[in-house]
XYZ file of C-alpha atoms in Angstrom:
655
model
C 26.204 -19.323 -1.889
C 27.396 -22.922 -2.234
C 24.694 -25.567 -2.662
C 26.586 -28.512 -4.203
C 30.107 -29.753 -4.949
C 30.412 -32.758 -7.289
C 33.531 -34.821 -6.491
C 34.787 -37.111 -9.288
C 37.283 -39.906 -8.692
C 38.257 -43.146 -10.444
C 38.382 -44.948 -7.077
C 36.977 -44.612 -3.569
C 38.286 -46.456 -0.506
C 35.415 -46.602 1.973
C 35.450 -50.156 3.324
C 36.781 -53.603 2.473
C 33.121 -54.439 1.742
C 33.189 -52.245 -1.389
C 36.263 -53.180 -3.499
C 36.413 -50.160 -5.828
C 39.871 -48.895 -4.816
C 43.583 -49.572 -5.253
C 45.330 -47.367 -2.712
C 46.287 -43.778 -1.973
C 44.064 -41.992 -4.506
C 40.997 -43.927 -3.348
C 41.994 -43.454 0.281
C 42.044 -39.668 -0.138
C 38.672 -39.701 -1.936
C 36.950 -41.944 0.608
C 38.285 -40.121 3.665
C 37.357 -36.716 2.248
C 33.777 -37.902 1.657
C 33.541 -39.088 5.259
C 34.878 -35.785 6.586
C 32.549 -33.818 4.293
C 29.711 -35.781 5.887
C 31.013 -35.030 9.408
C 31.295 -31.307 8.649
C 28.073 -30.972 6.651
C 29.825 -29.818 3.453
C 27.340 -30.334 0.568
C 29.302 -32.872 -1.477
C 28.004 -35.548 -3.819
C 30.466 -37.945 -5.438
C 30.720 -39.785 -8.752
C 32.739 -42.948 -9.369
C 32.542 -46.368 -11.018
C 31.336 -49.778 -9.891
C 33.837 -52.436 -10.982
C 32.770 -56.078 -11.364
C 36.237 -57.309 -10.412
C 37.842 -54.193 -8.993
C 41.585 -54.344 -8.432
C 43.259 -57.738 -8.290
C 43.388 -59.964 -5.221
C 46.902 -61.026 -4.291
C 48.174 -64.497 -3.461
C 51.849 -65.133 -2.681
C 53.094 -68.687 -3.122
C 55.740 -70.381 -0.980
C 58.481 -69.136 -3.337
C 57.430 -65.507 -3.020
C 55.734 -65.235 -6.420
C 52.769 -62.869 -6.591
C 49.712 -64.304 -8.293
C 46.843 -62.034 -9.353
C 43.220 -63.166 -9.110
C 40.125 -61.310 -10.294
C 37.071 -62.739 -8.537
C 33.697 -61.438 -9.718
C 31.881 -59.213 -7.229
C 28.119 -59.690 -7.072
C 26.500 -56.218 -6.773
C 23.675 -57.827 -4.795
C 26.119 -58.541 -1.970
C 27.559 -55.024 -1.806
C 26.397 -52.102 0.397
C 24.901 -50.321 -2.645
C 21.404 -49.818 -4.035
C 20.172 -49.232 -7.606
C 19.466 -45.579 -8.332
C 15.798 -45.338 -9.281
C 13.633 -42.737 -10.983
C 10.479 -41.412 -9.229
C 8.422 -44.003 -11.167
C 10.531 -46.825 -9.747
C 12.515 -47.573 -12.911
C 16.255 -48.091 -12.675
C 18.037 -44.954 -13.895
C 20.060 -45.898 -16.995
C 22.089 -43.467 -19.085
C 23.106 -43.613 -22.727
C 26.500 -42.420 -23.950
C 28.157 -42.829 -27.335
C 31.496 -44.584 -27.846
C 32.849 -44.560 -31.415
C 29.299 -44.396 -32.748
C 28.026 -47.221 -30.513
C 25.319 -46.594 -27.924
C 26.484 -47.752 -24.480
C 24.040 -47.958 -21.585
C 25.261 -47.265 -18.063
C 23.528 -48.580 -14.968
C 23.606 -46.361 -11.893
C 23.990 -47.164 -8.195
C 24.195 -45.192 -4.993
C 26.153 -45.580 -1.767
C 25.307 -43.726 1.418
C 28.489 -42.347 3.051
C 27.082 -40.794 6.202
C 25.218 -37.724 4.936
C 26.982 -37.830 1.548
C 25.821 -39.753 -1.520
C 28.254 -41.525 -3.837
C 26.906 -42.426 -7.292
C 28.537 -45.270 -9.217
C 28.364 -46.001 -12.962
C 28.479 -49.516 -14.383
C 28.529 -50.643 -18.043
C 27.716 -54.305 -17.340
C 24.252 -54.037 -18.876
C 22.974 -56.975 -20.970
C 22.011 -54.655 -23.859
C 25.665 -53.624 -24.371
C 28.200 -55.363 -26.597
C 30.547 -57.685 -24.655
C 33.480 -55.289 -25.234
C 31.457 -52.486 -23.653
C 30.187 -54.565 -20.744
C 33.778 -55.085 -19.641
C 34.617 -51.353 -19.473
C 33.822 -51.354 -15.760
C 35.298 -54.784 -15.123
C 38.803 -54.065 -13.789
C 40.065 -50.937 -12.070
C 42.914 -49.567 -14.240
C 42.742 -52.718 -16.372
C 43.680 -53.044 -20.052
C 45.590 -50.643 -22.295
C 44.963 -47.126 -23.638
C 41.808 -48.185 -25.479
C 40.214 -49.440 -22.256
C 41.475 -46.489 -20.227
C 39.967 -43.860 -22.542
C 36.611 -45.680 -22.435
C 36.690 -45.753 -18.625
C 37.526 -42.068 -18.483
C 34.723 -41.185 -20.905
C 32.309 -43.121 -18.685
C 33.541 -41.297 -15.577
C 33.782 -37.757 -16.993
C 31.061 -37.584 -19.639
C 28.806 -40.290 -18.172
C 29.267 -38.800 -14.696
C 28.140 -35.329 -15.802
C 25.162 -36.814 -17.688
C 24.181 -38.599 -14.486
C 24.154 -35.332 -12.518
C 21.995 -33.776 -15.237
C 19.586 -36.721 -15.151
C 19.238 -36.249 -11.399
C 18.514 -32.540 -11.853
C 21.617 -31.675 -9.856
C 23.393 -28.423 -10.694
C 26.694 -28.267 -8.824
C 28.479 -24.937 -8.764
C 31.793 -26.723 -8.261
C 33.193 -29.892 -9.840
C 36.277 -31.306 -8.105
C 38.418 -33.687 -10.194
C 40.473 -35.995 -7.982
C 43.319 -36.571 -10.495
C 42.976 -36.184 -14.275
C 40.961 -39.361 -14.993
C 37.700 -37.372 -14.923
C 38.940 -34.499 -17.126
C 36.517 -35.213 -20.008
C 33.976 -33.761 -17.594
C 35.424 -30.351 -18.612
C 34.115 -30.869 -22.160
C 30.702 -32.219 -21.219
C 30.005 -29.579 -18.570
C 30.817 -26.830 -21.093
C 28.706 -28.653 -23.704
C 25.664 -28.588 -21.384
C 26.089 -24.879 -20.579
C 26.547 -24.101 -24.262
C 23.275 -25.846 -25.186
C 21.334 -24.410 -22.248
C 22.361 -20.833 -23.028
C 22.816 -20.816 -26.790
C 26.462 -19.713 -26.741
C 29.674 -21.046 -28.311
C 31.791 -23.798 -26.767
C 34.638 -21.315 -26.161
C 32.324 -18.970 -24.228
C 30.774 -21.874 -22.297
C 34.222 -23.168 -21.317
C 35.200 -19.689 -20.100
C 32.157 -19.840 -17.793
C 32.318 -23.423 -16.531
C 36.077 -23.626 -15.978
C 35.634 -21.090 -13.156
C 33.686 -23.769 -11.265
C 36.137 -26.634 -11.861
C 38.937 -27.654 -9.483
C 41.717 -30.079 -10.458
C 43.747 -31.884 -7.796
C 46.866 -33.590 -9.132
C 48.472 -36.464 -7.197
C 51.257 -37.259 -9.642
C 54.913 -36.372 -9.094
C 56.351 -37.527 -12.441
C 55.334 -36.564 -15.985
C 55.041 -40.219 -17.030
C 52.238 -40.674 -14.499
C 49.649 -38.708 -16.475
C 47.257 -40.459 -18.838
C 47.768 -39.509 -22.465
C 46.102 -40.747 -25.645
C 47.305 -40.856 -29.257
C 45.720 -38.538 -31.852
C 44.224 -41.558 -33.660
C 42.592 -42.867 -30.465
C 41.225 -39.412 -29.677
C 39.864 -39.111 -33.234
C 38.120 -42.474 -32.858
C 36.234 -41.324 -29.757
C 36.067 -37.532 -30.156
C 36.187 -36.733 -33.886
C 32.388 -36.679 -34.261
C 31.874 -35.330 -30.714
C 34.042 -32.251 -31.392
C 32.148 -31.341 -34.576
C 28.559 -32.347 -33.792
C 28.372 -31.761 -30.027
C 30.883 -28.993 -29.305
C 30.795 -27.286 -32.700
C 34.585 -26.963 -32.883
C 37.379 -28.309 -35.047
C 38.918 -31.555 -33.809
C 42.349 -29.887 -33.649
C 40.917 -27.214 -31.350
C 39.762 -29.945 -28.973
C 43.205 -31.601 -29.195
C 44.878 -28.263 -28.420
C 43.325 -28.391 -24.926
C 45.488 -31.438 -24.162
C 48.740 -30.455 -25.887
C 51.749 -28.304 -25.056
C 52.027 -27.233 -28.699
C 48.546 -26.874 -30.253
C 50.039 -26.936 -33.756
C 51.900 -30.248 -33.326
C 49.408 -32.745 -34.761
C 51.601 -35.688 -33.724
C 51.553 -34.771 -30.006
C 49.396 -37.003 -27.821
C 46.505 -35.706 -25.698
C 47.406 -35.257 -22.023
C 44.489 -35.525 -19.563
C 46.248 -33.388 -16.952
C 46.652 -30.568 -19.492
C 42.935 -30.714 -20.274
C 42.155 -30.620 -16.545
C 44.411 -27.586 -16.015
C 43.073 -25.655 -19.007
C 39.525 -26.530 -17.991
C 39.815 -25.534 -14.321
C 39.750 -22.263 -12.444
C 42.143 -23.632 -9.817
C 44.726 -26.416 -9.570
C 46.398 -27.875 -6.481
C 48.935 -30.449 -5.396
C 48.517 -32.608 -2.288
C 51.358 -31.386 -0.055
C 53.483 -28.260 0.145
C 56.421 -30.006 -1.543
C 54.131 -31.540 -4.178
C 52.750 -28.091 -5.000
C 56.312 -27.045 -5.848
C 56.925 -30.266 -7.816
C 53.688 -29.670 -9.764
C 54.664 -26.112 -10.670
C 57.853 -27.509 -12.212
C 55.982 -30.357 -13.936
C 53.476 -28.022 -15.590
C 55.756 -25.059 -16.314
C 55.588 -25.993 -20.030
C 51.997 -24.705 -20.002
C 53.095 -21.374 -18.458
C 56.315 -20.591 -20.387
C 56.374 -16.846 -19.641
C 55.726 -17.026 -15.908
C 58.322 -17.279 -13.130
C 58.086 -20.678 -11.435
C 56.739 -19.247 -8.174
C 53.913 -17.458 -10.040
C 52.572 -20.536 -11.815
C 48.983 -20.782 -10.505
C 49.158 -24.163 -8.756
C 48.586 -24.230 -5.006
C 48.446 -27.080 -2.524
C 46.171 -28.647 0.059
C 48.003 -31.277 2.085
C 46.044 -34.513 2.367
C 44.629 -35.754 5.642
C 42.913 -38.944 6.790
C 39.529 -39.529 8.408
C 40.764 -40.307 11.916
C 37.621 -42.162 13.139
C 38.073 -44.670 10.282
C 41.576 -45.623 11.416
C 41.651 -45.431 15.227
C 41.546 -48.617 17.261
C 38.934 -49.255 19.946
C 41.682 -48.686 22.551
C 42.736 -45.362 21.006
C 39.123 -44.253 20.582
C 38.510 -44.804 24.306
C 41.551 -42.727 25.295
C 40.709 -39.903 22.866
C 37.040 -39.859 23.906
C 37.878 -39.580 27.591
C 40.357 -36.771 26.886
C 38.621 -34.819 24.113
C 34.984 -35.899 23.846
C 33.126 -37.900 21.215
C 32.740 -35.090 18.663
C 36.444 -34.201 18.544
C 36.800 -34.757 14.771
C 33.645 -32.863 13.811
C 34.395 -29.400 15.134
C 37.365 -27.231 15.965
C 40.633 -29.087 16.564
C 42.578 -26.341 18.345
C 42.140 -27.658 21.915
C 43.359 -31.201 21.215
C 46.966 -30.517 22.203
C 45.954 -29.256 25.622
C 43.575 -32.207 26.121
C 46.188 -34.810 25.154
C 48.755 -33.289 27.520
C 46.532 -34.290 30.459
C 46.541 -38.038 29.674
C 48.731 -40.084 32.032
C 51.835 -41.827 30.696
C 50.486 -45.128 32.022
C 47.270 -44.733 30.037
C 49.109 -44.032 26.778
C 51.498 -46.948 27.290
C 48.628 -49.322 28.072
C 46.915 -48.198 24.870
C 50.041 -48.992 22.836
C 50.433 -52.412 24.464
C 46.787 -53.261 23.812
C 47.052 -52.150 20.164
C 50.224 -54.168 19.609
C 48.746 -57.253 21.248
C 45.686 -57.036 19.014
C 47.917 -56.786 15.912
C 49.945 -59.846 16.939
C 46.765 -61.908 17.353
C 45.599 -60.754 13.919
C 48.983 -61.564 12.323
C 48.971 -65.113 13.728
C 45.460 -65.822 12.509
C 46.035 -64.301 9.069
C 49.467 -65.877 8.511
C 48.134 -69.307 9.452
C 45.396 -68.963 6.830
C 47.834 -67.690 4.189
C 50.230 -70.568 4.930
C 47.450 -73.037 4.180
C 46.616 -71.255 0.906
C 50.316 -71.305 -0.081
C 50.344 -75.097 0.522
C 53.013 -74.955 3.228
C 53.781 -78.034 5.333
C 51.653 -78.856 8.382
C 54.642 -78.134 10.607
C 54.957 -74.662 9.065
C 51.201 -74.017 9.485
C 51.331 -75.039 13.162
C 54.306 -72.719 13.752
C 52.433 -69.857 12.059
C 49.960 -69.857 14.965
C 52.686 -68.748 17.365
C 54.797 -66.226 15.437
C 55.559 -62.767 16.836
C 55.235 -61.579 20.394
C 53.040 -58.896 21.998
C 55.961 -57.070 23.687
C 58.800 -56.241 21.232
C 59.123 -53.046 19.228
C 56.901 -53.549 16.160
C 57.590 -51.808 12.855
C 55.047 -51.460 10.041
C 55.716 -51.069 6.321
C 52.899 -51.263 3.751
C 52.525 -49.740 0.296
C 52.489 -50.486 -3.422
C 55.596 -52.453 -4.312
C 57.125 -50.278 -7.010
C 60.813 -49.326 -7.299
C 60.447 -45.619 -6.395
C 59.012 -46.588 -2.990
C 62.302 -48.449 -2.315
C 60.613 -51.232 -0.319
C 63.920 -53.129 -0.242
C 65.961 -50.322 1.370
C 65.952 -52.213 4.698
C 67.560 -55.184 2.902
C 70.626 -53.236 1.747
C 72.818 -54.914 4.394
C 70.955 -58.133 5.281
C 73.366 -59.237 8.025
C 73.167 -55.897 9.831
C 69.380 -55.878 9.593
C 69.199 -59.432 10.938
C 71.309 -58.349 13.941
C 68.897 -55.469 14.638
C 65.877 -57.777 14.453
C 67.277 -60.634 16.542
C 69.002 -58.703 19.339
C 68.205 -60.974 22.328
C 67.782 -58.080 24.789
C 66.018 -55.648 22.455
C 64.235 -57.665 19.731
C 62.442 -56.002 16.830
C 59.627 -57.345 14.657
C 58.427 -56.086 11.276
C 55.105 -56.616 9.501
C 55.029 -55.891 5.736
C 52.294 -55.823 3.107
C 51.861 -54.540 -0.419
C 50.913 -55.395 -3.972
C 53.028 -54.998 -7.102
C 51.060 -53.871 -10.191
C 50.033 -57.045 -12.110
C 52.425 -56.463 -15.039
C 55.303 -54.901 -13.090
C 58.011 -57.566 -12.929
C 60.392 -55.298 -11.002
C 57.741 -54.836 -8.291
C 57.115 -58.589 -8.108
C 60.858 -59.147 -7.758
C 60.879 -56.811 -4.727
C 58.257 -59.025 -3.062
C 60.298 -62.175 -3.837
C 63.355 -60.469 -2.352
C 61.573 -60.087 0.999
C 60.138 -63.606 1.056
C 63.544 -65.105 0.255
C 65.204 -62.942 2.923
C 62.751 -64.227 5.553
C 63.246 -67.846 4.440
C 67.027 -67.671 4.140
C 67.491 -66.294 7.674
C 64.530 -68.179 9.218
C 63.045 -64.913 10.496
C 59.400 -65.924 10.785
C 59.343 -64.811 14.412
C 60.652 -61.356 13.447
C 59.381 -60.570 9.932
C 56.096 -61.460 8.267
C 54.832 -60.519 4.796
C 51.028 -60.555 4.758
C 49.373 -60.862 1.346
C 46.321 -59.174 -0.203
C 46.871 -55.685 1.181
C 43.418 -54.076 1.631
C 41.515 -51.769 4.008
C 41.120 -54.458 6.666
C 44.838 -55.267 6.731
C 45.760 -51.574 6.653
C 43.532 -50.844 9.622
C 45.113 -53.568 11.768
C 48.648 -52.550 10.789
C 48.284 -48.808 11.444
C 46.581 -49.515 14.756
C 49.235 -51.925 16.013
C 52.586 -50.663 14.683
C 54.800 -48.716 17.099
C 56.799 -47.191 14.226
C 55.697 -46.661 10.629
C 58.505 -46.730 8.060
C 58.357 -45.056 4.649
C 61.310 -44.898 2.260
C 60.302 -43.295 -1.085
C 62.694 -41.504 -3.406
C 62.144 -37.794 -2.891
C 60.182 -36.057 -4.422
C 58.094 -38.928 -5.866
C 55.782 -39.373 -2.883
C 53.228 -36.665 -3.680
C 51.745 -36.842 -0.180
C 51.482 -40.324 1.336
C 48.675 -41.093 3.782
C 49.616 -44.411 5.415
C 51.854 -42.709 7.996
C 49.059 -40.277 8.910
C 46.886 -43.201 10.015
C 49.242 -44.292 12.793
C 49.142 -40.843 14.449
C 45.752 -41.305 16.110
C 46.887 -44.685 17.488
C 50.078 -43.365 19.050
C 52.317 -44.736 16.306
C 55.458 -42.778 15.413
C 56.809 -42.117 11.903
C 60.286 -42.811 10.583
C 60.141 -41.539 7.039
C 61.910 -39.898 4.129
C 61.501 -36.106 4.134
C 59.032 -36.287 1.260
C 55.326 -35.581 0.802
C 53.469 -34.824 4.028
C 56.406 -35.769 6.287
C 58.516 -32.950 4.803
C 56.129 -30.483 6.475
C 55.160 -32.591 9.514
C 58.579 -33.601 10.801
C 60.392 -32.105 13.734
C 62.748 -33.979 16.103
C 60.111 -34.140 18.852
C 57.540 -36.160 16.875
C 59.509 -38.813 14.978
C 62.574 -39.546 12.880
C 63.597 -38.475 9.389
C 65.667 -39.781 6.496
C 67.251 -37.624 3.813
C 68.728 -34.153 3.435
C 65.703 -32.461 1.788
C 67.435 -32.672 -1.598
C 66.698 -34.758 -4.698
C 69.229 -37.442 -5.648
C 67.422 -39.301 -8.443
C 68.086 -43.031 -8.702
C 71.682 -42.849 -7.460
C 72.609 -46.256 -5.938
C 75.283 -44.598 -3.798
C 72.665 -42.334 -2.221
C 70.350 -45.298 -1.632
C 73.227 -47.016 0.177
C 73.844 -43.942 2.351
C 70.174 -43.725 3.278
C 70.052 -47.438 4.115
C 73.002 -46.944 6.480
C 71.272 -43.906 8.007
C 68.115 -45.995 8.509
C 70.063 -48.739 10.326
C 71.806 -46.082 12.457
C 68.482 -44.529 13.457
C 67.087 -47.912 14.458
C 70.202 -48.995 16.385
C 71.066 -45.719 18.119
C 67.729 -43.979 18.637
C 64.532 -45.924 17.936
C 65.320 -49.256 19.614
C 67.105 -47.820 22.711
C 64.327 -45.265 23.282
C 61.633 -47.947 23.129
C 63.391 -50.216 25.620
C 64.640 -47.520 28.028
C 62.075 -47.953 30.846
C 61.550 -46.264 34.217
C 60.817 -48.114 37.481
C 57.174 -48.557 36.385
C 58.272 -50.182 33.108
C 57.286 -47.149 31.025
C 59.549 -45.667 28.303
C 59.197 -42.009 29.295
C 61.100 -40.551 26.330
C 59.054 -42.692 23.908
C 55.776 -41.634 25.506
C 56.797 -37.956 25.317
C 57.449 -38.306 21.573
C 54.223 -40.241 21.110
C 52.211 -37.635 23.016
C 53.694 -34.775 20.972
C 52.931 -36.618 17.718
C 49.333 -37.333 18.759
C 48.704 -33.808 20.026
C 50.220 -31.764 17.199
C 50.115 -33.941 14.080
C 46.741 -35.683 14.430
C 44.643 -32.502 14.052
C 47.009 -31.118 11.391
C 46.731 -34.223 9.199
C 43.068 -34.953 9.768
C 40.807 -34.914 6.684
C 38.681 -32.533 8.772
C 41.375 -29.868 8.234
C 41.792 -30.862 4.557
C 38.074 -30.519 3.743
C 37.913 -27.179 5.579
C 40.831 -25.894 3.481
C 39.218 -27.045 0.247
C 35.944 -25.418 1.262
C 37.377 -22.085 2.360
C 40.201 -21.684 -0.180
C 38.736 -23.395 -3.258
C 35.044 -24.389 -3.181
C 33.593 -21.079 -1.961
C 35.668 -18.854 -4.301
C 35.018 -21.232 -7.232
C 31.256 -21.156 -6.615
C 31.264 -17.356 -6.482
C 33.355 -17.024 -9.652
C 31.216 -19.533 -11.519
C 27.996 -17.725 -10.591
C 29.402 -14.392 -11.768
C 30.395 -15.836 -15.127
C 27.182 -17.839 -15.534
C 24.948 -14.808 -14.911
C 22.913 -13.470 -17.828
C 23.354 -16.656 -19.846
C 27.131 -16.552 -19.655
C 27.613 -12.911 -20.676
C 31.027 -12.773 -18.974
C 32.094 -15.946 -20.774
C 31.118 -14.427 -24.112
C 33.225 -11.337 -23.348
C 36.223 -13.477 -22.379
C 35.921 -15.618 -25.524
C 35.579 -12.504 -27.709
C 38.591 -10.821 -26.088
C 40.601 -14.019 -26.598
C 39.587 -14.132 -30.256
C 40.418 -10.453 -30.844
C 43.795 -10.826 -29.142
C 44.725 -13.730 -31.393
C 43.497 -11.904 -34.493
C 45.383 -8.687 -33.692
C 48.522 -10.386 -32.406
C 49.863 -10.856 -35.939
C 49.721 -7.092 -36.466
C 51.961 -6.322 -33.499
C 55.390 -5.103 -34.654
C 58.571 -4.316 -32.803
C 60.969 -1.667 -34.096
C 64.003 0.224 -32.846
C 63.747 4.017 -32.603
C 66.765 6.210 -31.929
C 66.588 9.063 -29.483
C 67.373 11.659 -32.173
C 64.350 10.443 -34.166
C 62.149 11.183 -31.209
C 63.764 14.601 -30.701
C 63.203 15.591 -34.324
C 59.553 14.585 -34.094
C 59.890 11.467 -36.187
C 58.229 9.242 -33.572
C-alpha cells in the first residue's frame, strides 16, 4: 500500500564530507534517512547542493567570530550527477519572475536511500540565479523565496522527471511548502480538475513537521514579493485568483496587507501536522490556534513525533564494541525491546573502562585541534606549545555545544564566574568543560556570547579546564558526544522544540543535565540524569535565569561532581555507573531514530498513503466532491439567519 515517501528538507547532515547542513534540522533529516535505510522504509529525499554551504567559523585571539565561505568543488564531494537513460545530465527548468532558471541535479546514496540535490549554478543562468544555491540560509527575503521555490517546486518537478509518484510527501519544516502548490498543479493537469479539487486530493498525502517554537521563526513573504514570483503562476498555472493563493498563507484571507506565512501554507496543504516532542506538540497547538479559532486547544489537529538520532552514526568504537557484545550487531535495525535486559548484564568494570577510553580519546582530539586553532589565531609559540598538553584524561568532563543564540542561554554557567572557577579548579575533584558553537553571521548578540566565554577563559587562565573549539561541525560533534561524561543544555523553556545533541551521548554512556524542555521533558527521571527548571515558562526574566544558574551550580557541586568521584575499592563510581546503565538501557532505544521512523511510518505515512489513494481514485472524484461541498457551504452561509422564538409562538403554531 505504500511504495514511496518523498522527504523534503532544506538541509541534510550526513557527514562532514558533504557540507549542506547547519545543525538540528539537518541532523534530524540525515539521521531519519539513515534509519529509513536500516529499516527498509521506501523513502527518497530532496534537498539542495550549496556551493558554499553554511559558513566556516574562525575565532581570533580576542574571541571575535569570523565567517568564511570557501567554495566547495562538487567533484570532490560524495555525490554523482543524476543522468537520463541516454547518459545526459538531468537538468530541470523552472520560472522565476518570468526568467527561465535551469537546475542541475545530483544524487547521494545514503545506504539504501537516495537523496537528490538541486543546484542552480549552471552556466546558462544569470549570475543572480546561479547564486541561489550558494549559501545555506544566505541573503534576505528575496533570496529565501527563490531557494524555497527551487526546493518545493523544483523538487516536485524533479520527482516527475524521474517518473516517481510518491503517495506521501513529508515536509521537514515549512521551507518546502511551495511543494503543496506544485503537487496539486500536477494532479490538476493530469486529471482535468480544478486546483481546489486537486488540493483536496493531494493534501491528504502531505505531512508537515514543524520544528519552530516561536512565531517569529516561520518564513513569511510580503504581498509584493509573492506577486513578483506567483502572480502569473496563480493565474496561468493554477487557474486561481492571486488573492486565493495568498489566502492559503494568511490568517485573514481578506487582509491584503498580511504577509504570506509558509507554515500556514504547509498546514492548509497537509493532511497531518506534527511537532517534534510531546511538549513541542502542545507549543505548536498554541502557536497555530489562530488557524483553528473555533476549536478547543486540545482538539487542534497537531500531533507529535519526538525526534531520535541514528545511534550507529554517533557511537564511539569503544561503545560499539560494548553494545555489540551485549546486544548483537543488528541491534538498531530490529526490535529494541530487549536492550534493557541486555545492558543490565554488562559488568560495571566494562562500562567504566568504556567511559575512560572515550574520555581519553576526546582529550587527545582536543589537544590536537586546539593546537591547530591556536596557530590559525596567531597565538604565541609558547601558547601553541602549551595547547599540546591541555586537559587530562581522568577528570569529570562536561560537554556543551549548540548554536550561540540568546534563547539557548550559553552563558548561564558564567552567571557567577568566581563560583564556577571554584567548581572547575577544585584540586581534589577537578572539572573540565569543552564548548563549541557558531553564532549566526549577522547576530551580534550571539557573537558577544562567544567573546564572553573566550574572555572568561583568558581572564582566569583556565586553559587546562575550559576550551572553546571553533568551527562546530559533524566531526567535532561526534568527538564531543563520544567523550563527554555529562552533556549540559540550558535553553529557555519552551523554545527548544526537541534538541538532539543530548540524545547522542546516550549510546556512549554520557549523562544529561538539561532544562526540562524538548525531549528531556519526557525523558528525564532522577535515575537517568539531572534536570533544571520547574516545568513552567518564565520568559526572559533575568531573576529566573539567576535562580537557574544557582541551581546548576548546586547540582554540579552537590550531586554531579561528588557522584563521579565517589569510588569503590576497585576505583569504580558505582552510583555513577548505575545512572549511566539506566540511561543507556532505557533512553537509547526510546530516542533512537529507529523508533522515530517507525512512528512516522505507522502513525503518519501509512494512513496518509491510504487517504491519498482514496481521494485520488477515479481522477480525484472525492476531491471534486469536497471542493463542491466547500463552495456550496460558502455560497449558502450568507443565507443562514439566527432569530429568537418565544415558547408561546411555538405553542400557537407560529414556528
